[in-house]
Tab-separated table of C-alpha atoms in Angstrom:
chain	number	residue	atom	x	y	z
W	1	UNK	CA	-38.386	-30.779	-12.215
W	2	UNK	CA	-36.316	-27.928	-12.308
W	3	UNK	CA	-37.685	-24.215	-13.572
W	4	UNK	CA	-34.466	-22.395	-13.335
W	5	UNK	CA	-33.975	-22.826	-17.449
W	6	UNK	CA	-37.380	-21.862	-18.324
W	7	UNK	CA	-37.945	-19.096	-15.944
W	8	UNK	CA	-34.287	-17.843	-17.113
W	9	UNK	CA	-35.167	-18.070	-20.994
W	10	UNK	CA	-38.469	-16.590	-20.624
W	11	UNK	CA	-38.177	-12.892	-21.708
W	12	UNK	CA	-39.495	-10.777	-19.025
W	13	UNK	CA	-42.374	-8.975	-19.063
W	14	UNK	CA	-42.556	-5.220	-19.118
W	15	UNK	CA	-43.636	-3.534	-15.626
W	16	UNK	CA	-46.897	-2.489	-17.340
W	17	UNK	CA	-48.821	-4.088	-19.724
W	18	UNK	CA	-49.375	-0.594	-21.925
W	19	UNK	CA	-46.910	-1.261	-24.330
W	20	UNK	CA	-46.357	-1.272	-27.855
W	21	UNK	CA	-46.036	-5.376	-28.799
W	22	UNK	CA	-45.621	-8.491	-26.293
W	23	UNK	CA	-42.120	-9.152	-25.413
W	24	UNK	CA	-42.304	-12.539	-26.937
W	25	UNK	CA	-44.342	-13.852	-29.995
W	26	UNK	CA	-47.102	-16.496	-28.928
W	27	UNK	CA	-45.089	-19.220	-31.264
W	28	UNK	CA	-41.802	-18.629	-29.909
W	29	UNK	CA	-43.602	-18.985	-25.656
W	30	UNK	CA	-44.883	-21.800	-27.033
W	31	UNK	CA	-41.499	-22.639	-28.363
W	32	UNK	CA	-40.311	-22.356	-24.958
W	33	UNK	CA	-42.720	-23.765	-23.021
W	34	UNK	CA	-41.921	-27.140	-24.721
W	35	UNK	CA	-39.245	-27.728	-21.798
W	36	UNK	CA	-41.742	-28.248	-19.748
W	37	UNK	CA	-42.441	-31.970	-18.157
W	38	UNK	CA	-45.707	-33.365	-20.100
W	39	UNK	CA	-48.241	-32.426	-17.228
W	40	UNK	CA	-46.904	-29.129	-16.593
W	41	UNK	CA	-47.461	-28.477	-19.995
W	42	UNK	CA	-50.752	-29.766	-20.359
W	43	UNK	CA	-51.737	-27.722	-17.253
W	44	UNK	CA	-50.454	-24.534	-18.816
W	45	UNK	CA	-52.281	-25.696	-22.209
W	46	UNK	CA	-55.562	-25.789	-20.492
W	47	UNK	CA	-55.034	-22.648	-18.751
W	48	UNK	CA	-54.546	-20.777	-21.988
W	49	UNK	CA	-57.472	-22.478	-23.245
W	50	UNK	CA	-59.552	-21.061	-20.744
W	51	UNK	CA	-57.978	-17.561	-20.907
W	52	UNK	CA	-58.852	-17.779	-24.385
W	53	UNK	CA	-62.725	-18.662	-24.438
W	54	UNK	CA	-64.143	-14.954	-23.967
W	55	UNK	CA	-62.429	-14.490	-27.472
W	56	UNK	CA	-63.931	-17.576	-29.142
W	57	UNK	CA	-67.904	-17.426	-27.747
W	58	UNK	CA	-68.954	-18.653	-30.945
W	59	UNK	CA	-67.604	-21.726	-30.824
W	60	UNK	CA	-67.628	-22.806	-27.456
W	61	UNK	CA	-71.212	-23.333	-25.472
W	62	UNK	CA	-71.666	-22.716	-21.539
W	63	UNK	CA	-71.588	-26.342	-20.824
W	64	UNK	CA	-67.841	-26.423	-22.777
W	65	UNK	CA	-66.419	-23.660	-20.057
W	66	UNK	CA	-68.198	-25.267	-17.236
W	67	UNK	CA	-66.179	-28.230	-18.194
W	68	UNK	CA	-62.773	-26.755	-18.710
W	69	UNK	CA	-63.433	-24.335	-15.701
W	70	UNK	CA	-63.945	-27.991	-13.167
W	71	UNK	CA	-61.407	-30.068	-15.161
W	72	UNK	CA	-58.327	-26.710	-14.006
W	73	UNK	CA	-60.546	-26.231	-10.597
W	74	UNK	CA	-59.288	-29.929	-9.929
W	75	UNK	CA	-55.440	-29.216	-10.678
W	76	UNK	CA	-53.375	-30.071	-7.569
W	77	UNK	CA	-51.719	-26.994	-8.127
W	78	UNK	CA	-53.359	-24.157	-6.022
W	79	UNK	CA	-51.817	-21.397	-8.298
W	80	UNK	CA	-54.056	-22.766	-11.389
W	81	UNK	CA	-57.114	-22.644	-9.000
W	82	UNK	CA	-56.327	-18.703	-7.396
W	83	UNK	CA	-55.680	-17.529	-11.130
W	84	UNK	CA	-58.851	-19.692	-12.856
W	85	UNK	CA	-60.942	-18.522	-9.533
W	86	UNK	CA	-59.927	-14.900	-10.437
W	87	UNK	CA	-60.140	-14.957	-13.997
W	88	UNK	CA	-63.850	-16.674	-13.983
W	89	UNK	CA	-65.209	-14.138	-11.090
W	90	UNK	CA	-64.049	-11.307	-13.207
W	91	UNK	CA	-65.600	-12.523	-16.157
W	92	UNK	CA	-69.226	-13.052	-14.180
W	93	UNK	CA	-68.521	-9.774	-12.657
W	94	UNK	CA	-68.305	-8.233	-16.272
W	95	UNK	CA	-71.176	-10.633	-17.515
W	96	UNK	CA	-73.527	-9.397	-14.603
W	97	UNK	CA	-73.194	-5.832	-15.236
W	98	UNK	CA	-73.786	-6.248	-18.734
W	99	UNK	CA	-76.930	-8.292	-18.228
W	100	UNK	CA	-78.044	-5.524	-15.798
W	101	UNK	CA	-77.366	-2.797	-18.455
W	102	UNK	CA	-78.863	-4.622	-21.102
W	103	UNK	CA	-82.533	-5.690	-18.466
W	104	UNK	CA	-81.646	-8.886	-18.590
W	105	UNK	CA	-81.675	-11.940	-16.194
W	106	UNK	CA	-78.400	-12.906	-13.589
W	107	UNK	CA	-76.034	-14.645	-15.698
W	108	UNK	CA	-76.268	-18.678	-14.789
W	109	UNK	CA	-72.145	-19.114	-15.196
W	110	UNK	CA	-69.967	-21.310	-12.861
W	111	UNK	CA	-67.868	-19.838	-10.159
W	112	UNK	CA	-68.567	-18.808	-6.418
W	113	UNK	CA	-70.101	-15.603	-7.544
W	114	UNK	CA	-72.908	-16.340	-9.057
W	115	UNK	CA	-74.876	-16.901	-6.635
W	116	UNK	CA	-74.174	-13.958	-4.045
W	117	UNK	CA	-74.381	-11.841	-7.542
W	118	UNK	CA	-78.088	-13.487	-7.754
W	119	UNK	CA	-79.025	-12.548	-4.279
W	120	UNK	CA	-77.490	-8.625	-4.939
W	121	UNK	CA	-78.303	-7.878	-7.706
W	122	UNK	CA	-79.795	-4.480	-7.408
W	123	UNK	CA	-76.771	-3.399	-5.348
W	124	UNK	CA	-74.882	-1.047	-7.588
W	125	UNK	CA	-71.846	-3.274	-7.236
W	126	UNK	CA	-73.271	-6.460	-6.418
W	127	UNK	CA	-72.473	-5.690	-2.727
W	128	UNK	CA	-68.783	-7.132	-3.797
W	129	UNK	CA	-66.843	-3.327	-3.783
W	130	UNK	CA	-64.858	-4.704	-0.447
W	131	UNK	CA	-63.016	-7.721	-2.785
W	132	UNK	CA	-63.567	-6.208	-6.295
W	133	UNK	CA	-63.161	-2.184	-6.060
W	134	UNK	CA	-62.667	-1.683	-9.827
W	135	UNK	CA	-66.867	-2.971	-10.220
W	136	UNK	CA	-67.699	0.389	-9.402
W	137	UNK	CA	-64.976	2.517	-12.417
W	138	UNK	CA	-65.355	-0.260	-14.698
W	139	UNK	CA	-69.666	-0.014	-14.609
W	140	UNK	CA	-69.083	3.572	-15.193
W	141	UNK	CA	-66.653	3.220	-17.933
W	142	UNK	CA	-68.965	0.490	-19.349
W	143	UNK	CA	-72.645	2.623	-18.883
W	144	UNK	CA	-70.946	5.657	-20.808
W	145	UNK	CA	-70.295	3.811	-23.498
W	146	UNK	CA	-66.006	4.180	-22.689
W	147	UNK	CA	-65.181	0.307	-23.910
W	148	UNK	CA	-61.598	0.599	-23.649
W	149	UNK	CA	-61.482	2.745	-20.403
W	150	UNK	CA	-63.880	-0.159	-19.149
W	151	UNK	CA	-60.773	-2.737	-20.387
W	152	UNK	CA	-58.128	-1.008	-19.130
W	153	UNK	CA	-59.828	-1.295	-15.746
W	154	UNK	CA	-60.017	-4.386	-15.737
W	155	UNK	CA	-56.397	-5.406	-17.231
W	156	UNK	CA	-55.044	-3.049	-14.436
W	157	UNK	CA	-56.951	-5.130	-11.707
W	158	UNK	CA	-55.843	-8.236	-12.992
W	159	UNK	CA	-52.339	-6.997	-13.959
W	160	UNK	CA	-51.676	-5.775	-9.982
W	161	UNK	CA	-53.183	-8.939	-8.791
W	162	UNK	CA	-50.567	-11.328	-10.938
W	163	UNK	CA	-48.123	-9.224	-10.144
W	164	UNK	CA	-48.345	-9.357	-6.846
W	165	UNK	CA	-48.528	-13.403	-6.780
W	166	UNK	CA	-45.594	-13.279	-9.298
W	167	UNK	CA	-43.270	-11.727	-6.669
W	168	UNK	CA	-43.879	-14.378	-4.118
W	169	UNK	CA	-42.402	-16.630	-7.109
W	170	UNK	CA	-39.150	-16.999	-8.611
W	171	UNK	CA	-37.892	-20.428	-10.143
W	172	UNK	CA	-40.941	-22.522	-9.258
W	173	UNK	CA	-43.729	-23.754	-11.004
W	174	UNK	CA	-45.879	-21.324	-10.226
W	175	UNK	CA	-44.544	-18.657	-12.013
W	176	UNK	CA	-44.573	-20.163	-15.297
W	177	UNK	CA	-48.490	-19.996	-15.136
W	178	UNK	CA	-48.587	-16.574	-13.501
W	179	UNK	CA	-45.936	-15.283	-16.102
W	180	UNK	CA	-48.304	-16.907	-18.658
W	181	UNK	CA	-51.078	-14.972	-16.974
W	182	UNK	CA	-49.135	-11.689	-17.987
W	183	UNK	CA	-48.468	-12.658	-20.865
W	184	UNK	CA	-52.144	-13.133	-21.860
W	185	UNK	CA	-53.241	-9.941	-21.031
W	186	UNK	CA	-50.357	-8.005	-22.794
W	187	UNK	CA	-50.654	-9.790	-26.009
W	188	UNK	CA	-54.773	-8.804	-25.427
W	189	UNK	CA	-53.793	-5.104	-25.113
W	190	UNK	CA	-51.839	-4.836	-27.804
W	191	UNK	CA	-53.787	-6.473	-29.992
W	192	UNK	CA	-56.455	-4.051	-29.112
W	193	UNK	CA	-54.526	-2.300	-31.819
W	194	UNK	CA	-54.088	-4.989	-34.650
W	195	UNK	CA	-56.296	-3.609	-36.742
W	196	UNK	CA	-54.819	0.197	-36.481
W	197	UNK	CA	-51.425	-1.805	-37.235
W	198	UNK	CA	-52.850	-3.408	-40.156
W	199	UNK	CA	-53.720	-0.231	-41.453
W	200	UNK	CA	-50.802	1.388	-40.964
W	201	UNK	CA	-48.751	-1.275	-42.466
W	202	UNK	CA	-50.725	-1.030	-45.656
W	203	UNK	CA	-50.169	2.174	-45.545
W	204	UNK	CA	-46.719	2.486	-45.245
W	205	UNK	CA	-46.466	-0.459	-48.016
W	206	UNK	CA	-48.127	1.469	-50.280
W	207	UNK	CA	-45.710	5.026	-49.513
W	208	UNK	CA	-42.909	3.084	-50.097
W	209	UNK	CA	-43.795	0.248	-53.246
W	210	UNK	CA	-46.213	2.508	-54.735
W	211	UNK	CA	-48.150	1.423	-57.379
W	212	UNK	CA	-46.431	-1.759	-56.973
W	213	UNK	CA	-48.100	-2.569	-53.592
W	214	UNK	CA	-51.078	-3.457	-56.120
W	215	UNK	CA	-49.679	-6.213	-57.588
W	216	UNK	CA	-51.473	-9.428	-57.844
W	217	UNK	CA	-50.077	-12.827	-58.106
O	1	UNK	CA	-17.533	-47.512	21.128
O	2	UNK	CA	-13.995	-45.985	19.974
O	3	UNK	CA	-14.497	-47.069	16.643
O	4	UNK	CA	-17.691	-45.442	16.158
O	5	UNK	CA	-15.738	-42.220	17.850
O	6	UNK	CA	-12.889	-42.220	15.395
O	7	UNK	CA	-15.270	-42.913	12.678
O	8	UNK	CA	-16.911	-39.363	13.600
O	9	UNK	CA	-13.464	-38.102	14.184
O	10	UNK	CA	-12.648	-39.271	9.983
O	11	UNK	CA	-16.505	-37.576	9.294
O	12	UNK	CA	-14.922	-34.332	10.481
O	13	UNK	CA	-12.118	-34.169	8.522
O	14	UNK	CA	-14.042	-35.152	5.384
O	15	UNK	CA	-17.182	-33.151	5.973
O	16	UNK	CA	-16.035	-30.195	4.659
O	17	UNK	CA	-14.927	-31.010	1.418
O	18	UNK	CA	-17.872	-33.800	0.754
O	19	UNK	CA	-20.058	-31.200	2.139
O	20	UNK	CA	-18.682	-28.750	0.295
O	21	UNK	CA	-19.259	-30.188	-2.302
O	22	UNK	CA	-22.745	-31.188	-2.219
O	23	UNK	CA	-23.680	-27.356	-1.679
O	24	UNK	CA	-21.139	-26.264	-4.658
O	25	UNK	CA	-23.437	-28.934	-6.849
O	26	UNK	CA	-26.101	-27.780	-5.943
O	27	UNK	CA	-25.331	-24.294	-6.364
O	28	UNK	CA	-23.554	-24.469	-9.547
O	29	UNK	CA	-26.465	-26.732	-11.021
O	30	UNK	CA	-29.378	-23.916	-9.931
O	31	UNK	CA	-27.555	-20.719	-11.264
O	32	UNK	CA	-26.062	-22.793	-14.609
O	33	UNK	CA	-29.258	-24.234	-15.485
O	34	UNK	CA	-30.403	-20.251	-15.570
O	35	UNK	CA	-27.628	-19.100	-17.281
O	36	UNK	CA	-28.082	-21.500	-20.397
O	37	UNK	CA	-31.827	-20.206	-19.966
O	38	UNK	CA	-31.025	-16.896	-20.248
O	39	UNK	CA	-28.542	-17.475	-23.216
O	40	UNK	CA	-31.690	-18.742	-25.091
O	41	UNK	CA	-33.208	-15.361	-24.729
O	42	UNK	CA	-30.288	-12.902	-25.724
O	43	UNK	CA	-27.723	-12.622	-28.020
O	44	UNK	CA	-24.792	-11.638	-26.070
O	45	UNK	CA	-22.951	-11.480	-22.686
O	46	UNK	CA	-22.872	-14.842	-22.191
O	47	UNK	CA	-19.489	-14.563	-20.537
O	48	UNK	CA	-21.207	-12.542	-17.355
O	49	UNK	CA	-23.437	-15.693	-17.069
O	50	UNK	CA	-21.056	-18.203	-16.867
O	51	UNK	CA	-19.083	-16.202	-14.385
O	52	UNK	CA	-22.230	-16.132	-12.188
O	53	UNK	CA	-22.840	-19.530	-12.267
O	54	UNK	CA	-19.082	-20.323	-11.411
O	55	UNK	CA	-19.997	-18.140	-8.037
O	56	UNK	CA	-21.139	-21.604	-5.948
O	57	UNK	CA	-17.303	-23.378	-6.701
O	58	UNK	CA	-15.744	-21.833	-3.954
O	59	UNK	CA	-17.192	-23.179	-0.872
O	60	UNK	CA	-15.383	-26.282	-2.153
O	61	UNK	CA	-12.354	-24.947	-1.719
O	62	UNK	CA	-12.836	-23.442	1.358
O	63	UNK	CA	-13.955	-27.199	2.423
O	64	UNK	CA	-10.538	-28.876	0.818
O	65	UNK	CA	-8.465	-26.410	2.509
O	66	UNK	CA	-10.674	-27.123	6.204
O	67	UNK	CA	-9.725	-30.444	5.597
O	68	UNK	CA	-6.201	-30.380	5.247
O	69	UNK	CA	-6.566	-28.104	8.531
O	70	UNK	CA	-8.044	-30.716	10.571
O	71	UNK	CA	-5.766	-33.353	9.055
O	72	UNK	CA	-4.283	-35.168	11.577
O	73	UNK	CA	-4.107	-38.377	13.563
O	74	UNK	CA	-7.570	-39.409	14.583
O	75	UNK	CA	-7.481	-40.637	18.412
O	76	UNK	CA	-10.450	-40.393	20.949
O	77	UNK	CA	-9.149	-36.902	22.505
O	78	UNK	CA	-9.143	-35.208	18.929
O	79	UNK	CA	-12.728	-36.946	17.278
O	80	UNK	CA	-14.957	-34.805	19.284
O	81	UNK	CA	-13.138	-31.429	18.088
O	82	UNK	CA	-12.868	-32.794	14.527
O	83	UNK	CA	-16.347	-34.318	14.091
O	84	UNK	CA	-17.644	-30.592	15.677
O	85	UNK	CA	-15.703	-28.120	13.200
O	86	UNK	CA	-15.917	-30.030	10.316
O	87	UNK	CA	-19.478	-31.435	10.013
O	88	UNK	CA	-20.622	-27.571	11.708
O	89	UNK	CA	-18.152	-25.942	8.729
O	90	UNK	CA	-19.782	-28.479	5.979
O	91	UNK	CA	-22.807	-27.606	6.656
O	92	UNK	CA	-22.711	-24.020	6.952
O	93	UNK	CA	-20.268	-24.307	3.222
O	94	UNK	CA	-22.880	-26.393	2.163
O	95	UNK	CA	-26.382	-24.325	2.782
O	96	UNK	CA	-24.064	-21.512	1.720
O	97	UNK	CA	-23.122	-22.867	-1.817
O	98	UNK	CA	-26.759	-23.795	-2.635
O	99	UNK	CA	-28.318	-20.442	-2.109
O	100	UNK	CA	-25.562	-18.649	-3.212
O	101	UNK	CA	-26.743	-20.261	-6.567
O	102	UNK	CA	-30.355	-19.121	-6.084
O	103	UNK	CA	-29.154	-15.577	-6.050
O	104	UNK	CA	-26.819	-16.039	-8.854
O	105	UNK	CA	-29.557	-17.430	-10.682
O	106	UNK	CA	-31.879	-14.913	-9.982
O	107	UNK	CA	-28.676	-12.304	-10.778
O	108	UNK	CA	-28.579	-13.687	-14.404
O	109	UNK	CA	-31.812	-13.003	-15.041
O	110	UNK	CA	-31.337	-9.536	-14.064
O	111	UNK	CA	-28.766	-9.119	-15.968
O	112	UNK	CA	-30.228	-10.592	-18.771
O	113	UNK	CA	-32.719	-8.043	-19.037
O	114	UNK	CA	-30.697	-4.686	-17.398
O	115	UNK	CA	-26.925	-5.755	-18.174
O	116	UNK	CA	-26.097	-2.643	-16.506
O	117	UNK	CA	-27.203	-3.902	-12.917
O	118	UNK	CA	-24.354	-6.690	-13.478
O	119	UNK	CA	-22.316	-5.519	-10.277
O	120	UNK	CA	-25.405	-4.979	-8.090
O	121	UNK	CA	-27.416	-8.048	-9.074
O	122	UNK	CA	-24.322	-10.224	-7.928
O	123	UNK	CA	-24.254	-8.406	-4.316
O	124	UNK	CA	-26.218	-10.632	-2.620
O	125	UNK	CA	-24.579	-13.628	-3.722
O	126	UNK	CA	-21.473	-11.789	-2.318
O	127	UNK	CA	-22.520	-11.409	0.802
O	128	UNK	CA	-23.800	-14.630	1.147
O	129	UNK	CA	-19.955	-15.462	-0.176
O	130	UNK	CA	-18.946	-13.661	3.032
O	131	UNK	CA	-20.915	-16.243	5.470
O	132	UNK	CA	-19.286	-19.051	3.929
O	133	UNK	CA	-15.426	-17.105	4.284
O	134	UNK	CA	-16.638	-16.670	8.170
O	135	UNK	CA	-17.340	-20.160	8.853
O	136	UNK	CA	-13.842	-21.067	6.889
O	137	UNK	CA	-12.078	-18.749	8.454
O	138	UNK	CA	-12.674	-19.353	11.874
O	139	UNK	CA	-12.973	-23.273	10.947
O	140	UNK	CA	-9.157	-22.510	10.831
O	141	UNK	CA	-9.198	-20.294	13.885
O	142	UNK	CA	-10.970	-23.350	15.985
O	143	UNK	CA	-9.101	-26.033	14.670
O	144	UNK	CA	-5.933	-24.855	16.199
O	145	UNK	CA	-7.368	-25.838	19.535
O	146	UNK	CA	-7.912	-29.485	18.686
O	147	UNK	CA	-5.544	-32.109	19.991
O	148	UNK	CA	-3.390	-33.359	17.322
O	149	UNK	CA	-1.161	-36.255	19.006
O	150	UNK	CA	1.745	-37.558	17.023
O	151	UNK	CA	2.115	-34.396	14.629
């Protein structure tokens, strides 16, 4: 299959991901995503799935994300494996350091870093600053209390690292899942600020209907 | 052993054009498919599009007009000249054509998103416009040498 229509309609992403709203709504990607063949699509499905666990813990137990994390570790496709590898070390990373804040055990995830995380763990950065150099801001970000300094950390790391595949990829496959990728972490960003927007809109609502903005049907 | 010689000598002549026209599909195909992607995303300057994807067309002509250069009687002194210039011309028309319509392609999505880098974003399917005009123009050039009995 060709990707020169669906790279070409997909709006493009802004050169940071500190901006003010996604530059595409998650219905109309998904809108647009529909061009691609069956598999592709239900390779880009499951990656979004995955992407989207650490915002749904509730309902999803360890043994869930184990599966979903083999099931995309056994895609042909060795994009989906560099960006689920990434995503899942970053996520133990973040795990382990919270576990060590909070005096509790190594986390027992999946992914190759559990286990050297295990063997290091009273190495301030796990003994992992060489391949991960953020560990170090993000733990002091995170021990201060500095939540969204902590984030942004960690959506710059990942940002630089997609964008970096993404330029190695024009109108192939792989960059519908990288641009995905992007995508992800804008729309998490920005909805950082939902609820401030939610608030402001009733605001405004209420400066300009008044008493009318209290109507109930 | 003629017959396979003259049928070369025919490939030459014909090369360019069929060749030609294989890159010309190709790179038509590539930067059009983008351009009705792009249209999906914005709601104007369509025009610019469809002008980039044209881009890829004119190694075909540069192939038809080859041809009609190296258009003459096919014997066993002219085959080896004609089968040379025009498969060598094709080919270089041909590879030219389909990445001309990668950059086009990749042009329309930059102008999709900065319209103002229009004229720059189509530069490098210019120059690669410019290798295909080289190996048409001295496709002409060569094919003066080439015996051409009973012309």
């Amino acid at each position: 299959m060709d990707y020169y229509t669906l790279i070409a309609s997909l709006p493009a992403l802004p050169p940071h991901f500190g901006v003010e709203r996604t530059p595409v709504s998650r219905p109309r990607l998904r809108q647009l995503l529909k061009q691609l063949t069956e598999e592709d699509a239900d390779t880009i499905h499951q990656l979004t799935r995955f992407f989207s666990w650490d915002r749904q813990l509730l309902d999803q137990s360890e043994d869930d994300i184990a599966r979903r994390y083999d099931e995309l570790m056994q895609n042909h496709q060795t994009m989906i494996r560099q960006i689920v590898s990434l995503r899942i070390n970053v996520r133990t990373i973040v795990a382990a350091l919270r576990c060590r804040r909070d005096d509790l055990a190594p986390p027992t995830a999946v992914g190759e870093l559990v286990e050297p995380i295990r063997r290091n763990w009273n190495h301030p950065t796990f003994g992992l600053s060489h391949r991960y150099p953020w560990i170090e801001t993000f733990s002091d970000h995170m021990l201060a209390g500095e939540t969204a300094r902590a984030d942004r950390t960690l959506f710059e790391y990942t940002w630089q690292t997609w964008s970096r595949m993404a330029a190695q990829y024009t109108f192939s496959f792989e960059a519908v899942p990288l641009y995905v990728a992007r995508w992800e972490i804008v729309d998490r960003w920005t909805s950082r600020d939902m609820d401030a927007g939610k608030e402001r809109f009733e605001q405004l609502t209420h400066e300009a209907l008044g008493e009318y903005a209290e109507l109930q049907f | 052993m003629d017959t396979f010689a003259l049928m070369l000598g025919w490939a030459g002549i014909y090369g360019p054009t069929a060749l030609g026209a294989i890159g010309s599909i190709m790179g038509c195909a590539r930067a059009g498919q983008a351009a009705c992607g792009a249209m999906l995303d914005v709601e104007s300057g369509y025009g610019r599009f469809i002008a980039l994807s044209a881009l890829p067309s004119s190694q075909i002509i540069y192939g038809i007009v080859v041809m009609f250069a190296l258009n003459r009687d096919v014997t066993t002194e002219s085959a080896p000249g004609l089968f040379a210039v025009g498969i060598l011309c094709g080919l270089a028309l041909m590879a030219s054509a389909a990445f001309q319509g990668k950059c086009c392609a990749s042009a329309i999505v930059a102008t999709k998103t900065k319209p103002e880098v229009f004229g720059l974003s189509a530069a490098p399917a210019a120059i690669v416009e410019g290798f295909a005009v080289f190996a048409f123009v001295f496709a002409l050039v060569i094919a003066g040498g080439i015996p051409s009995t009973g012309t």
